[in-house]
């Protein structure tokens, strides 16, 4: 009997821009030492689980790739691939802007200037489906980014997912991934 395999999303470790509450988006900001330690800690936690992991993939941005390499080093897994669809939500000219102290409408204006949330969620879902198709029945760790994870999981579960902390592990419900594929297939077939 074929088992569907597990997919778990992990946000990359901390960067200096995370500390400064700056929008990183698609800007390639490296991990800091705290972020590297967070990756080692989550790697040890994942290694302690009874069920092992088969595959490790990530976003191509450096902070995600480095997090994946550190986790993989703990688990004895080489990162298998990067997926462009896992890149963080783009905030265009607002990348590098400080969000610290921005409230309400001012904060929303900055965030609204980025890639639309529904586009990010669709891209994230497409990545998860592709990863599952590329690694059928395997248990896969996916290192990506906070907004991408939050928006994708919100779409998957049909409710708002809270902010994702650095190196937080977020399991993906495979039945929810199947349900969103079915829903997308139905809406495509009924489109004019």
GROMACS .gro file of C-alpha atoms in nm, residues 12-188:
model
  177
   12UNK     CA    1   1.463   2.980   0.756
   13UNK     CA    2   1.671   3.087   1.055
   14UNK     CA    3   1.707   3.445   1.177
   15UNK     CA    4   1.878   3.719   0.978
   16UNK     CA    5   1.988   4.065   1.087
   17UNK     CA    6   1.695   4.210   0.892
   18UNK     CA    7   1.458   3.992   1.096
   19UNK     CA    8   1.607   4.148   1.410
   20UNK     CA    9   1.568   4.499   1.267
   21UNK     CA   10   1.210   4.422   1.148
   22UNK     CA   11   1.300   4.500   0.787
   23UNK     CA   12   1.106   4.355   0.495
   24UNK     CA   13   1.334   4.101   0.329
   25UNK     CA   14   1.109   3.968   0.056
   26UNK     CA   15   1.313   3.840  -0.237
   27UNK     CA   16   1.626   4.027  -0.121
   28UNK     CA   17   1.897   3.772  -0.048
   29UNK     CA   18   1.985   3.844   0.317
   30UNK     CA   19   2.215   3.589   0.490
   31UNK     CA   20   2.155   3.412   0.819
   32UNK     CA   21   2.316   3.552   1.131
   33UNK     CA   22   2.477   3.338   1.403
   34UNK     CA   23   2.149   3.309   1.595
   35UNK     CA   24   1.980   3.183   1.277
   36UNK     CA   25   2.249   2.919   1.228
   37UNK     CA   26   2.197   2.799   1.585
   38UNK     CA   27   1.819   2.790   1.533
   39UNK     CA   28   1.876   2.566   1.231
   40UNK     CA   29   2.099   2.330   1.435
   41UNK     CA   30   1.834   2.313   1.711
   42UNK     CA   31   1.550   2.231   1.472
   43UNK     CA   32   1.773   1.976   1.298
   44UNK     CA   33   1.835   1.800   1.631
   45UNK     CA   34   1.462   1.809   1.709
   46UNK     CA   35   1.377   1.655   1.371
   47UNK     CA   36   1.650   1.393   1.415
   48UNK     CA   37   1.496   1.287   1.747
   49UNK     CA   38   1.163   1.199   1.583
   50UNK     CA   39   1.090   0.828   1.549
   51UNK     CA   40   1.013   0.855   1.177
   52UNK     CA   41   1.303   0.970   0.965
   53UNK     CA   42   1.316   1.212   0.673
   54UNK     CA   43   1.387   1.118   0.312
   55UNK     CA   44   1.428   1.444   0.122
   56UNK     CA   45   1.530   1.803   0.197
   57UNK     CA   46   1.453   2.090  -0.043
   58UNK     CA   47   1.446   2.469  -0.016
   59UNK     CA   48   1.389   2.807  -0.171
   60UNK     CA   49   1.692   2.920  -0.375
   61UNK     CA   50   1.748   3.227  -0.152
   62UNK     CA   51   2.068   3.201   0.052
   63UNK     CA   52   1.905   3.215   0.396
   64UNK     CA   53   1.685   2.915   0.309
   65UNK     CA   54   1.966   2.721   0.137
   66UNK     CA   55   2.198   2.770   0.437
   67UNK     CA   56   1.923   2.669   0.682
   68UNK     CA   57   1.860   2.354   0.474
   69UNK     CA   58   2.232   2.270   0.466
   70UNK     CA   59   2.262   2.305   0.843
   71UNK     CA   60   1.951   2.093   0.907
   72UNK     CA   61   2.072   1.841   0.650
   73UNK     CA   62   2.411   1.823   0.821
   74UNK     CA   63   2.241   1.724   1.146
   75UNK     CA   64   2.013   1.471   0.971
   76UNK     CA   65   2.271   1.331   0.730
   77UNK     CA   66   2.070   1.456   0.429
   78UNK     CA   67   2.204   1.650   0.134
   79UNK     CA   68   1.960   1.913   0.007
   80UNK     CA   69   1.809   1.760  -0.308
   81UNK     CA   70   1.687   2.067  -0.494
   82UNK     CA   71   1.574   2.427  -0.480
   83UNK     CA   72   1.233   2.539  -0.607
   84UNK     CA   73   1.193   2.892  -0.742
   85UNK     CA   74   0.824   2.888  -0.643
   86UNK     CA   75   0.935   2.887  -0.276
   87UNK     CA   76   1.099   3.232  -0.294
   88UNK     CA   77   0.958   3.477  -0.040
   89UNK     CA   78   0.681   3.722  -0.126
   90UNK     CA   79   0.828   4.014  -0.317
   91UNK     CA   80   0.785   4.359  -0.169
   92UNK     CA   81   0.957   4.539  -0.459
   93UNK     CA   82   1.078   4.888  -0.367
   94UNK     CA   83   0.971   4.837  -0.003
   95UNK     CA   84   1.228   4.564   0.059
   96UNK     CA   85   1.465   4.683   0.327
   97UNK     CA   86   1.198   4.911   0.477
   98UNK     CA   87   1.154   4.896   0.852
   99UNK     CA   88   0.817   4.777   0.977
  100UNK     CA   89   0.905   4.848   1.340
  101UNK     CA   90   0.669   5.114   1.470
  102UNK     CA   91   0.438   5.109   1.168
  103UNK     CA   92   0.077   5.051   1.269
  104UNK     CA   93  -0.253   4.996   1.095
  105UNK     CA   94  -0.296   5.177   0.763
  106UNK     CA   95   0.072   5.272   0.727
  107UNK     CA   96   0.182   4.911   0.772
  108UNK     CA   97  -0.089   4.787   0.534
  109UNK     CA   98   0.019   5.036   0.264
  110UNK     CA   99   0.373   4.900   0.272
  111UNK     CA  100   0.256   4.536   0.266
  112UNK     CA  101  -0.002   4.605  -0.007
  113UNK     CA  102   0.277   4.731  -0.232
  114UNK     CA  103   0.412   4.378  -0.259
  115UNK     CA  104   0.320   4.069  -0.454
  116UNK     CA  105  -0.052   3.996  -0.405
  117UNK     CA  106  -0.119   3.752  -0.120
  118UNK     CA  107  -0.337   3.525  -0.336
  119UNK     CA  108  -0.060   3.499  -0.597
  120UNK     CA  109   0.188   3.399  -0.327
  121UNK     CA  110  -0.052   3.134  -0.194
  122UNK     CA  111  -0.109   2.991  -0.544
  123UNK     CA  112   0.267   2.982  -0.604
  124UNK     CA  113   0.321   2.809  -0.269
  125UNK     CA  114   0.053   2.549  -0.344
  126UNK     CA  115   0.204   2.485  -0.687
  127UNK     CA  116   0.544   2.432  -0.522
  128UNK     CA  117   0.403   2.183  -0.271
  129UNK     CA  118   0.227   1.987  -0.545
  130UNK     CA  119   0.542   1.982  -0.756
  131UNK     CA  120   0.752   1.869  -0.459
  132UNK     CA  121   0.504   1.592  -0.381
  133UNK     CA  122   0.500   1.485  -0.749
  134UNK     CA  123   0.882   1.491  -0.762
  135UNK     CA  124   0.911   1.283  -0.442
  136UNK     CA  125   0.603   1.056  -0.426
  137UNK     CA  126   0.552   0.874  -0.097
  138UNK     CA  127   0.861   1.037   0.056
  139UNK     CA  128   0.885   1.236   0.379
  140UNK     CA  129   1.003   1.582   0.270
  141UNK     CA  130   1.138   1.880   0.462
  142UNK     CA  131   1.085   2.210   0.280
  143UNK     CA  132   1.280   2.519   0.394
  144UNK     CA  133   1.115   2.841   0.281
  145UNK     CA  134   1.003   3.182   0.411
  146UNK     CA  135   0.757   3.320   0.664
  147UNK     CA  136   0.505   3.500   0.442
  148UNK     CA  137   0.509   3.227   0.179
  149UNK     CA  138   0.447   2.960   0.444
  150UNK     CA  139   0.177   3.161   0.625
  151UNK     CA  140  -0.015   3.248   0.308
  152UNK     CA  141   0.016   2.897   0.161
  153UNK     CA  142  -0.097   2.723   0.481
  154UNK     CA  143  -0.381   2.975   0.522
  155UNK     CA  144  -0.505   2.884   0.175
  156UNK     CA  145  -0.459   2.511   0.243
  157UNK     CA  146  -0.650   2.514   0.570
  158UNK     CA  147  -0.913   2.772   0.476
  159UNK     CA  148  -0.831   2.995   0.773
  160UNK     CA  149  -0.568   3.253   0.861
  161UNK     CA  150  -0.245   3.097   0.984
  162UNK     CA  151  -0.052   3.301   1.242
  163UNK     CA  152   0.290   3.456   1.181
  164UNK     CA  153   0.560   3.190   1.137
  165UNK     CA  154   0.865   3.223   1.363
  166UNK     CA  155   1.220   3.161   1.243
  167UNK     CA  156   1.285   2.785   1.218
  168UNK     CA  157   0.924   2.705   1.307
  169UNK     CA  158   0.810   2.367   1.174
  170UNK     CA  159   0.467   2.369   1.005
  171UNK     CA  160   0.323   2.032   0.893
  172UNK     CA  161   0.123   2.024   0.570
  173UNK     CA  162  -0.200   1.826   0.572
  174UNK     CA  163  -0.183   1.614   0.256
  175UNK     CA  164  -0.563   1.583   0.243
  176UNK     CA  165  -0.584   1.964   0.238
  177UNK     CA  166  -0.336   1.973  -0.052
  178UNK     CA  167  -0.554   1.723  -0.240
  179UNK     CA  168  -0.868   1.926  -0.163
  180UNK     CA  169  -0.716   2.250  -0.297
  181UNK     CA  170  -0.607   2.070  -0.615
  182UNK     CA  171  -0.962   1.940  -0.664
  183UNK     CA  172  -1.105   2.288  -0.596
  184UNK     CA  173  -0.859   2.445  -0.846
  185UNK     CA  174  -0.941   2.181  -1.108
  186UNK     CA  175  -1.315   2.248  -1.069
  187UNK     CA  176  -1.275   2.626  -1.094
  188UNK     CA  177  -1.054   2.590  -1.404
   0.00000   0.00000   0.00000
